[in-house]
mmCIF file of C-alpha atoms in Angstrom:
data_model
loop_
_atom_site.group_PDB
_atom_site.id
_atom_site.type_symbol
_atom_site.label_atom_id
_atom_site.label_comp_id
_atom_site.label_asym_id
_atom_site.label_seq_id
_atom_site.Cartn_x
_atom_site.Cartn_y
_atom_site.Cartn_z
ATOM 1 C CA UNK R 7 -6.994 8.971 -6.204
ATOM 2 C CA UNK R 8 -3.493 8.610 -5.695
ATOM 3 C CA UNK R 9 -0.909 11.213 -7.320
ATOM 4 C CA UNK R 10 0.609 11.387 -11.028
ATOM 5 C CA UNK R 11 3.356 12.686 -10.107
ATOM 6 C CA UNK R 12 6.599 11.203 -12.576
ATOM 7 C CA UNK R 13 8.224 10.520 -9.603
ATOM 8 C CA UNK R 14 11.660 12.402 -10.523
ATOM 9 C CA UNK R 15 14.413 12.128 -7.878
ATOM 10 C CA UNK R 16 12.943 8.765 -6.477
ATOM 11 C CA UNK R 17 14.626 5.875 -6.560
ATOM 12 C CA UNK R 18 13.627 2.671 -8.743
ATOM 13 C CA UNK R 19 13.240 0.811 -5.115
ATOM 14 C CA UNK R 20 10.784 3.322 -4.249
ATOM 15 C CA UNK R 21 8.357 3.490 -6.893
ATOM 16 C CA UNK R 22 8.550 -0.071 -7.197
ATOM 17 C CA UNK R 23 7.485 -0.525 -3.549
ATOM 18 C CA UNK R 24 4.866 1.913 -3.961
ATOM 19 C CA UNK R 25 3.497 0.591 -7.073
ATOM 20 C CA UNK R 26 3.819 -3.288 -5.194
ATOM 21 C CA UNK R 27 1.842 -2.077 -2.598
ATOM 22 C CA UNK R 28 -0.871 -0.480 -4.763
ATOM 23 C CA UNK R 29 -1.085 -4.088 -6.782
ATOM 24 C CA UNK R 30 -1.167 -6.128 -3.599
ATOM 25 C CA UNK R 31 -3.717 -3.843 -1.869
ATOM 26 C CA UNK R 32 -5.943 -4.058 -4.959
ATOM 27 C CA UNK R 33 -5.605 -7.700 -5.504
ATOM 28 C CA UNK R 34 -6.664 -8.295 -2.335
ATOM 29 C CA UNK R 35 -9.289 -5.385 -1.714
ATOM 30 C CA UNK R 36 -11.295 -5.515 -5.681
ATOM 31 C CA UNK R 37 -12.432 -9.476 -5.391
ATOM 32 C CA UNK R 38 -13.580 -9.019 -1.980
ATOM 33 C CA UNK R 39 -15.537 -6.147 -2.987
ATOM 34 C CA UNK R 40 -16.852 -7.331 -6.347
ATOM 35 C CA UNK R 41 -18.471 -10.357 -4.518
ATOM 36 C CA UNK R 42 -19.922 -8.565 -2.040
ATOM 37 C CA UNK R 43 -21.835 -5.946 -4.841
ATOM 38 C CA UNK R 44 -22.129 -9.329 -7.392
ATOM 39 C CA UNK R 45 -23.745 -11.583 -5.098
ATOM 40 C CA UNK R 46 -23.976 -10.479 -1.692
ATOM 41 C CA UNK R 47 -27.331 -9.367 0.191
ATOM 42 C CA UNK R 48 -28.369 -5.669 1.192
ATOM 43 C CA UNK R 49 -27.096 -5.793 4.551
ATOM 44 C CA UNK R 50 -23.560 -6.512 3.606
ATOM 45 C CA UNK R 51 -23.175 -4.151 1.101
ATOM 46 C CA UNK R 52 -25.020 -1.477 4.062
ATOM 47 C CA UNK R 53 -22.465 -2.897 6.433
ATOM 48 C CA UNK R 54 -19.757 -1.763 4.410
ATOM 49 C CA UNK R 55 -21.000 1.832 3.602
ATOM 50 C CA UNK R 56 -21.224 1.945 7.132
ATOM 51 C CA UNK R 57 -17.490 0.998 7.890
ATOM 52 C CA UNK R 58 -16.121 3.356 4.735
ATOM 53 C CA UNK R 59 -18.416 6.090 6.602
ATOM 54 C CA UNK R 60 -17.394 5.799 9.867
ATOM 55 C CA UNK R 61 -13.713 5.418 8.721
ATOM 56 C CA UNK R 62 -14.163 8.553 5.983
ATOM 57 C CA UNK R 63 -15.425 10.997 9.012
ATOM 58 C CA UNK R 64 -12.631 9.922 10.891
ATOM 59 C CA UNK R 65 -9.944 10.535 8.685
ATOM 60 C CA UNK R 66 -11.964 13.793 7.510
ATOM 61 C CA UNK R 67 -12.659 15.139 11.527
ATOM 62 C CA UNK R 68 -8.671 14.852 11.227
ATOM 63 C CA UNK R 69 -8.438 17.305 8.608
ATOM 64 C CA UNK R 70 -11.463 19.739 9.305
ATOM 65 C CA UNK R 71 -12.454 19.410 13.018
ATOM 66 C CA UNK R 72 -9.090 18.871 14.413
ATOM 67 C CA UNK R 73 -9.466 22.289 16.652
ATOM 68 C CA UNK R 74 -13.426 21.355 17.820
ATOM 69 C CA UNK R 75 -13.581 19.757 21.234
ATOM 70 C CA UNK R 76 -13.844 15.697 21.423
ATOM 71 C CA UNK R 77 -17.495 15.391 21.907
ATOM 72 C CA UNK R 78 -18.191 17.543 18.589
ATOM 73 C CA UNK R 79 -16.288 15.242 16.467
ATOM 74 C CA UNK R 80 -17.856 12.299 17.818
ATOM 75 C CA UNK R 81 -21.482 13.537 17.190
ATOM 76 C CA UNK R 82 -20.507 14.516 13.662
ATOM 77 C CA UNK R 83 -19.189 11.260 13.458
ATOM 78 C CA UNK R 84 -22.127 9.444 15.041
ATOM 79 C CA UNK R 85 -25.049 11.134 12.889
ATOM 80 C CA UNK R 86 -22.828 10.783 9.725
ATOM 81 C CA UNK R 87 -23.824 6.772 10.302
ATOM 82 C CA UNK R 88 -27.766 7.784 10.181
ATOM 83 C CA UNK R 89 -27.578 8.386 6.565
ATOM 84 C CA UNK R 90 -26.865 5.296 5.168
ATOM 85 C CA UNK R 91 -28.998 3.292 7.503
ATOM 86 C CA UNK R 92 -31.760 5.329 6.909
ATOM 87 C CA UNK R 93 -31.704 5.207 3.131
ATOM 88 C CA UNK R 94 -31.463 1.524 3.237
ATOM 89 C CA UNK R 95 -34.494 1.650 5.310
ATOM 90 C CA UNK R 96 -36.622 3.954 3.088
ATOM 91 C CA UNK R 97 -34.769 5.118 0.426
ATOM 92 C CA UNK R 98 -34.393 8.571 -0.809
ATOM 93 C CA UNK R 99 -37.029 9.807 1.121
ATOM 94 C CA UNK R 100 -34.902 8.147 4.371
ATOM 95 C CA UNK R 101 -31.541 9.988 2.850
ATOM 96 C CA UNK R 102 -33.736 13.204 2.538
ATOM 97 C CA UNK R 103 -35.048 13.123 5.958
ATOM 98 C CA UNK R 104 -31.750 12.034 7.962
ATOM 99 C CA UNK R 105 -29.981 14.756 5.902
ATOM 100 C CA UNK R 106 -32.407 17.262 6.520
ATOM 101 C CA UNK R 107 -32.161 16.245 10.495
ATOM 102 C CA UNK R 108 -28.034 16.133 11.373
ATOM 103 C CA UNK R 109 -28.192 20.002 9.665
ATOM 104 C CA UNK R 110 -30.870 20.881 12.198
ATOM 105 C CA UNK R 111 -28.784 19.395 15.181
ATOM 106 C CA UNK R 112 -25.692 21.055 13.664
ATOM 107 C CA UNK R 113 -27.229 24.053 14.047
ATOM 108 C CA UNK R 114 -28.787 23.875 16.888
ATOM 109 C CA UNK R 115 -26.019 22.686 18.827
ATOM 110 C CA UNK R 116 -24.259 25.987 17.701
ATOM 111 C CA UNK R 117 -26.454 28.274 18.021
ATOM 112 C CA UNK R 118 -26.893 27.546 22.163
ATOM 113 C CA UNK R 119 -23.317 26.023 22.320
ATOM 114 C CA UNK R 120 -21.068 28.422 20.272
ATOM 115 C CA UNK R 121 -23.123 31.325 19.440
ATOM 116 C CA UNK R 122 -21.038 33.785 21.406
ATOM 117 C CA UNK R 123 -17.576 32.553 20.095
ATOM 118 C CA UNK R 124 -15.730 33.510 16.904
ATOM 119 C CA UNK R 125 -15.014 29.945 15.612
ATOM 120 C CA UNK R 126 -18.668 29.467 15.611
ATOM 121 C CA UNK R 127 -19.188 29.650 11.575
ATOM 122 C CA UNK R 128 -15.883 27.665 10.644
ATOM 123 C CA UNK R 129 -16.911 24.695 13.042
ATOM 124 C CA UNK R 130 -20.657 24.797 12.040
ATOM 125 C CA UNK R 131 -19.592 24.754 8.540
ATOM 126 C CA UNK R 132 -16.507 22.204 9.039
ATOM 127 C CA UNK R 133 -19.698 20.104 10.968
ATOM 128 C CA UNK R 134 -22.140 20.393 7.625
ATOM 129 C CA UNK R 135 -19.901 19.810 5.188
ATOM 130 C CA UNK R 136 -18.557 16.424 6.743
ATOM 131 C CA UNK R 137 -22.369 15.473 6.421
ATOM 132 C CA UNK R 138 -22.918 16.062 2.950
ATOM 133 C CA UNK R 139 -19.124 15.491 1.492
ATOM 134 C CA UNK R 140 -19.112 11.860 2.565
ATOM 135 C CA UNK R 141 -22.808 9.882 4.360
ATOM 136 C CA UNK R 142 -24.945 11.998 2.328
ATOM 137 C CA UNK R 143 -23.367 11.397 -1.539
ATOM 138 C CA UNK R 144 -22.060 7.650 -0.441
ATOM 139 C CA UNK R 145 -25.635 7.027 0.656
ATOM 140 C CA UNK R 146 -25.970 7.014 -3.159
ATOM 141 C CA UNK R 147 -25.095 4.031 -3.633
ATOM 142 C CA UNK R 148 -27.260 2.231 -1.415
ATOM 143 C CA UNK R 149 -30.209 4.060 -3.456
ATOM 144 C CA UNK R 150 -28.551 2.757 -6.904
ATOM 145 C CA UNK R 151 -28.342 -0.679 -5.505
ATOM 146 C CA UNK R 152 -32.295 -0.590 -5.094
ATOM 147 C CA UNK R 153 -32.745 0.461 -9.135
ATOM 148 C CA UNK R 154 -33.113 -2.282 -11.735
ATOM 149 C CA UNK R 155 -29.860 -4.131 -12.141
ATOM 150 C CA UNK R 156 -28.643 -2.512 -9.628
ATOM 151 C CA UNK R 157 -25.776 -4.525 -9.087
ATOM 152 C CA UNK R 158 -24.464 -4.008 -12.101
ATOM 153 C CA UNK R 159 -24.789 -0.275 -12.144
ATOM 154 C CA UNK R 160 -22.376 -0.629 -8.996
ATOM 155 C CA UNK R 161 -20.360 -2.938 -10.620
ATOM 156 C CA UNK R 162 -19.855 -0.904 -13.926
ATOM 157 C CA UNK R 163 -19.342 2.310 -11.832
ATOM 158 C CA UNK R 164 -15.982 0.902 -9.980
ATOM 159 C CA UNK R 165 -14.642 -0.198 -13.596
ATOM 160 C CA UNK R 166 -15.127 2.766 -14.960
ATOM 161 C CA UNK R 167 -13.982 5.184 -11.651
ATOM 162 C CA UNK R 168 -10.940 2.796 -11.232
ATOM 163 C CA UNK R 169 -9.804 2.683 -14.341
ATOM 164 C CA UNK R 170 -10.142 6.293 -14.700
ATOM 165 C CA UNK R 171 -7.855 6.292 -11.628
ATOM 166 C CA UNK R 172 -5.427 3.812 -13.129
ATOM 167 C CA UNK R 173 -5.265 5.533 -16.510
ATOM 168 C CA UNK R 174 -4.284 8.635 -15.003
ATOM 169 C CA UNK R 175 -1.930 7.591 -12.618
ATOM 170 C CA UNK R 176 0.295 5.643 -15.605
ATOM 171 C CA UNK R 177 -0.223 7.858 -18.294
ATOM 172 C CA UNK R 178 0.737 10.679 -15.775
ATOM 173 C CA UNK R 179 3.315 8.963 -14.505
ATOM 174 C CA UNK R 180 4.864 8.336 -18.027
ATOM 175 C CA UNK R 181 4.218 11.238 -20.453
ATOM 176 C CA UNK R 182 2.994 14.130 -17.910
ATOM 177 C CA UNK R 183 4.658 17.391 -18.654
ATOM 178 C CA UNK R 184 1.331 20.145 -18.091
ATOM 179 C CA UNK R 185 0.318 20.547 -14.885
ATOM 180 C CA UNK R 186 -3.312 20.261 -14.228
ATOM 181 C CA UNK R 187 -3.535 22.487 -11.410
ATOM 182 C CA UNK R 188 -0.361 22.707 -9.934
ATOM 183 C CA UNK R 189 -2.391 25.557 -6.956
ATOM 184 C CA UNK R 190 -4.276 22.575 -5.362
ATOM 185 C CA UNK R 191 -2.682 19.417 -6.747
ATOM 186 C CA UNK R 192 0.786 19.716 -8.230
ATOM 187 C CA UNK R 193 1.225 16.439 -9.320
ATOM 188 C CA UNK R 194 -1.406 15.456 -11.564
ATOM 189 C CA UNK R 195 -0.671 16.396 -15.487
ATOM 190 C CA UNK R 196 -2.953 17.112 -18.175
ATOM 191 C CA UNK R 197 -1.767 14.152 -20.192
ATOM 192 C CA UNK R 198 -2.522 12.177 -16.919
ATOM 193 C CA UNK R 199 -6.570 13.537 -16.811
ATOM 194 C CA UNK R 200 -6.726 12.617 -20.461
ATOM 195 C CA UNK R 201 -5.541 9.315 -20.114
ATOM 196 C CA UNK R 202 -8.403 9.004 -17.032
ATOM 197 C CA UNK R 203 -11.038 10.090 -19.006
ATOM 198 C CA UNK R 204 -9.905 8.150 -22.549
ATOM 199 C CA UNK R 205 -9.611 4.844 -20.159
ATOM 200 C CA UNK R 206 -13.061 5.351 -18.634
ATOM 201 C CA UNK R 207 -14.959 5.694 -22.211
ATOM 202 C CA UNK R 208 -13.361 2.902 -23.580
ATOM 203 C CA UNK R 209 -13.992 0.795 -20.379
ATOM 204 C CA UNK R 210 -17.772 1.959 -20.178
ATOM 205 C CA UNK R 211 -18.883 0.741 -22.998
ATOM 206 C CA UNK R 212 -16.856 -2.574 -23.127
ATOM 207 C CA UNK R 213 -18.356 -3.212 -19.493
ATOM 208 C CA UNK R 214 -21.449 -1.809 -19.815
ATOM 209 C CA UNK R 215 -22.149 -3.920 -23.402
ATOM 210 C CA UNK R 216 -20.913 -7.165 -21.349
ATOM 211 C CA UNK R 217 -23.205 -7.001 -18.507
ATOM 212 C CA UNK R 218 -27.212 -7.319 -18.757
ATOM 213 C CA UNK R 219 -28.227 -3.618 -18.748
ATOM 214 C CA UNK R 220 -30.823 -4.275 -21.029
ATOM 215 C CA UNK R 221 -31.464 -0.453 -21.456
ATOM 216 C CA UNK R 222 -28.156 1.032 -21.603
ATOM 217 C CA UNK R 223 -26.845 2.321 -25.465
ATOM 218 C CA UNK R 224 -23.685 2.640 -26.457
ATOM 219 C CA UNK R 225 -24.322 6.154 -26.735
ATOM 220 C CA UNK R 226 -25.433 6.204 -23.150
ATOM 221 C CA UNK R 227 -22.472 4.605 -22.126
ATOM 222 C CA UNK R 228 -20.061 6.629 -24.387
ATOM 223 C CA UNK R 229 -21.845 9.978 -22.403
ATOM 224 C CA UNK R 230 -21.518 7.777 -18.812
ATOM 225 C CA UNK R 231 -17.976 7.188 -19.246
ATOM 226 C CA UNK R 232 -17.003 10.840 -20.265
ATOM 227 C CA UNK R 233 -18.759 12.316 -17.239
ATOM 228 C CA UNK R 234 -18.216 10.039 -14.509
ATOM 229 C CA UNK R 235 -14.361 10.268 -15.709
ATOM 230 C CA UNK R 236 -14.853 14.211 -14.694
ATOM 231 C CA UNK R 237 -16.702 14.257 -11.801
ATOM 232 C CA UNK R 238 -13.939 11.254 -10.374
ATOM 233 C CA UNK R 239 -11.371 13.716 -11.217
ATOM 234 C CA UNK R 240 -13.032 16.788 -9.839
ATOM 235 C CA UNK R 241 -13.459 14.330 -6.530
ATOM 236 C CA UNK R 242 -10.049 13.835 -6.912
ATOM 237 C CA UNK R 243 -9.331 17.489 -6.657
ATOM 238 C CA UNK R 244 -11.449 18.601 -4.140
ATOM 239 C CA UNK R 245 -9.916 16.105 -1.331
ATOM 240 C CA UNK R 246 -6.384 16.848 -2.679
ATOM 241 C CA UNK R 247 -7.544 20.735 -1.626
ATOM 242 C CA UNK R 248 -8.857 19.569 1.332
ATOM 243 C CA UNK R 249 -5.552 17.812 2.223
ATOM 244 C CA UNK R 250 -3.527 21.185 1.028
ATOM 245 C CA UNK R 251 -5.779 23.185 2.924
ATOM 246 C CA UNK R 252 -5.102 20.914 6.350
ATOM 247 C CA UNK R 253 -1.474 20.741 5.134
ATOM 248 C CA UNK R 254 -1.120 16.595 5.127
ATOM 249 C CA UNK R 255 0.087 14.687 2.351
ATOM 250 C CA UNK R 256 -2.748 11.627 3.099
ATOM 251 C CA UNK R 257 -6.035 12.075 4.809
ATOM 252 C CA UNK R 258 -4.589 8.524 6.057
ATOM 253 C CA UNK R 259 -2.476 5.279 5.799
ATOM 254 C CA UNK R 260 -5.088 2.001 6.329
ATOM 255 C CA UNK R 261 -4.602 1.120 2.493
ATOM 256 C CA UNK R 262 -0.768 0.644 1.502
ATOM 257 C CA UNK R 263 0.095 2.301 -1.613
ATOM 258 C CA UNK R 264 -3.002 4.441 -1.779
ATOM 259 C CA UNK R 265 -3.014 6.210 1.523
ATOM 260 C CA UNK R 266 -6.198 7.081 3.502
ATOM 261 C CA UNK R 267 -9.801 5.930 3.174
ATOM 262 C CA UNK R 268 -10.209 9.048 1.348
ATOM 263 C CA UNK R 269 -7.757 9.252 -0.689
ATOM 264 C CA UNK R 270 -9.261 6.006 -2.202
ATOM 265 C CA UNK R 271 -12.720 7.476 -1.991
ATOM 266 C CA UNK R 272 -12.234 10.450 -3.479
ATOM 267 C CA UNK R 273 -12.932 10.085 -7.193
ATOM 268 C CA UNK R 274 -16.369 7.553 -6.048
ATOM 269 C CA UNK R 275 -17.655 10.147 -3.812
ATOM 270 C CA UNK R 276 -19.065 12.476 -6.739
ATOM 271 C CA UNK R 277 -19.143 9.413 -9.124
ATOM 272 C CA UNK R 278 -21.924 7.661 -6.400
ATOM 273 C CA UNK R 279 -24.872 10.289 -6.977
ATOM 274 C CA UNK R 280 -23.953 11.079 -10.694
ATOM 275 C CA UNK R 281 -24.692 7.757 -11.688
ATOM 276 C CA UNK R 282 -27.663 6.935 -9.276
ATOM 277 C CA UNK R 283 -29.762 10.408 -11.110
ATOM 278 C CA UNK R 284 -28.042 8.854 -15.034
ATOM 279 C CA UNK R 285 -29.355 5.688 -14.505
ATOM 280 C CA UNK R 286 -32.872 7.168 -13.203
ATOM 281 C CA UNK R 287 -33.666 10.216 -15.312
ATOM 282 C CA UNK R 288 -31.853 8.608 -18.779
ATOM 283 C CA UNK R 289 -33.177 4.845 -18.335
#
C-alpha cells in the first residue's frame, strides 16, 4: 500500500506523475486481473500466485536474506513455490503439509550447515518467516477459490482491499494531520486509516449485495468490510517495518507508481486468509 504522505515540498509535476503512473498501472493491471479471477480456469489463476510468489520472495530475500549466501536464497525461494502448487493440488491439507515440510528443511539445513555460527538464528528465522509471510497466507487464496462462489469471494476481496488502499491514500493525502505511527510508517495519518476503513464498509456491502453470494448479509458484509479494512492496514504496516528495518524506501520498482511487488501486496497478504476462514466458519 503505497504512502499517505501530503506530499509537502513536492512539486505539482511530481505528484501528478506519480499519481499518472498509479492510474495507468491500475488501468492496465485491474481488467487483466478481474478476468482472469471472473472467468478464467484454476491453472491461470495458480499460474499467477506462482509468478506474485516467486517475484514476492525475491523482492523479500532483498530485504531479509541479503547477508545469506546465494544458494540459501534460492532454496527459500524455490520451496516458497511448493505451497501454492500443493494447495491447488489438495487443498488445505496440501498447504498444511508443504508448510509443515520447507520448516523441516529450514531447519535442518541449519542445524548441520550453520549450527556453529552466530548468524545461525537470524538466517533460520529470516528463512521461516519468508515461508509463512508470503506462499503460505497467499496460498489462501487458491483455497478460497475452491469454496462456493469462489470467484466472487476473490473478486469482492480486491474491491474491498483496494479501495481501502485508495481511500487512504486520498483522504491522507488531503486532510492528514495525525500520524498513525510515525515509528514504523511516518507517512500514513489517522484521517488517512479512517478514510480506508469507511471506503471498505461502504464498498463491501455495495459489492457484496451486487454479486450472487446467496449467503452473505448485510450484516456480514458490514463486519467483512470493517475487518478486512484492518488487517489490509496492519499488512500495510508490517511491510512498511520490514522496509524501515532493511532501510529501503520500496521492497521494489516492477509496478510504476506503486513500487515493489510487495508494496502492492501488502495490505492482500493478511486480507487472503482472513477472508478464506469468514467465508468458511460464518457461511
Amino acid at each position: 500500500m503505497p504512502s499517505q504522505e501530503r506530499g509537502e515540498g513536492m512539486g505539482n509535476k511530481t505528484i501528478d506523475k506519480h499519481h499518472l503512473h498509479r492510474l495507468l498501472t491500475a488501468a492496465v493491471g485491474l481488467p487483466i486481473l478481474g478476468m482472469i479471477i471472473a472467468i478464467g480456469p484454476g491453472w491461470l489463476l495458480l499460474a499467477l500466485v506462482l509468478l506474485v510468489t516467486a517475484g514476492g520472495l525475491l523482492e523479500l530475500s532483498r530485504l531479509l536474506l541479503a547477508g545469506t549466501k546465494a544458494w540459501l536464497r534460492i532454496l527459500t525461494w524455490s520451496m516458497g513455490l511448493l505451497l501454492p502448487l500443493a494447495t491447488y493440488w489438495k487443498g488445505l491439507f496440501g498447504l498444511t503439509v508443504a508448510t509443515v515440510a520447507v520448516v523441516f528443511v529450514a531447519l535442518a539445513v541449519h542445524l548441520f550447515v550453520y549450527a556453529k555460527q552466530e548468524q545461525v538464528l537470524p538466517s533460520l528465522g529470516a528463512m521461516v518467516f519468508s515461508q509463512l509471510y508470503i506462499p503460505f497466507l497467499i496460498s489462501h487464496v487458491l483455497l478460497l477459490f475452491r469454496v462456493p462462489s469462489g470467484r466472487y469471494w476473490i473478486l469482492l476481496l480486491f474491491f474491498v482491499v483496494f479501495i481501502c488502499d485508495t481511500g487512504a491514500y486520498y483522504v491522507g493525502h488531503r486532510l492528514g494531520r495525525h500520524k498513525l505511527w510515525p515509528a514504523v510508517s511516518p507517512g500514513k495519518t489517522v484521517e488517512g486509516a479512517i478514510g480506508g476503513l469507511l471506503s471498505s464498509v461502504a464498498i463491501s456491502v455495495l459489492v457484496g449485495t451486487l454479486l450472487p453470494l446467496d449467503v452473505a448479509t448485510v450484516g456480514f458484509l458490514l463486519a467483512l468490510g470493517f475487518v478486512l479494512a484492518l488487517v489490509g492496514q496492519a499488512g500495510d504496516l508490517m511491510e512498511s517495518m520490514l522496509k524501515r528495518v532493511s532501510q529501503v524506501k520500496d521492497a521494489g520498482g516492477i509496478l510504476p507508481g506503486h513500487g515493489g511487488l510487495l508494496d502492492r501486496l501488502d495490505s492482500l497478504i493478511f486480507a487472503f486468509p482472513v477472508m478464506y476462514y469468514a467465508v468458511v466458519f460464518f457461511t
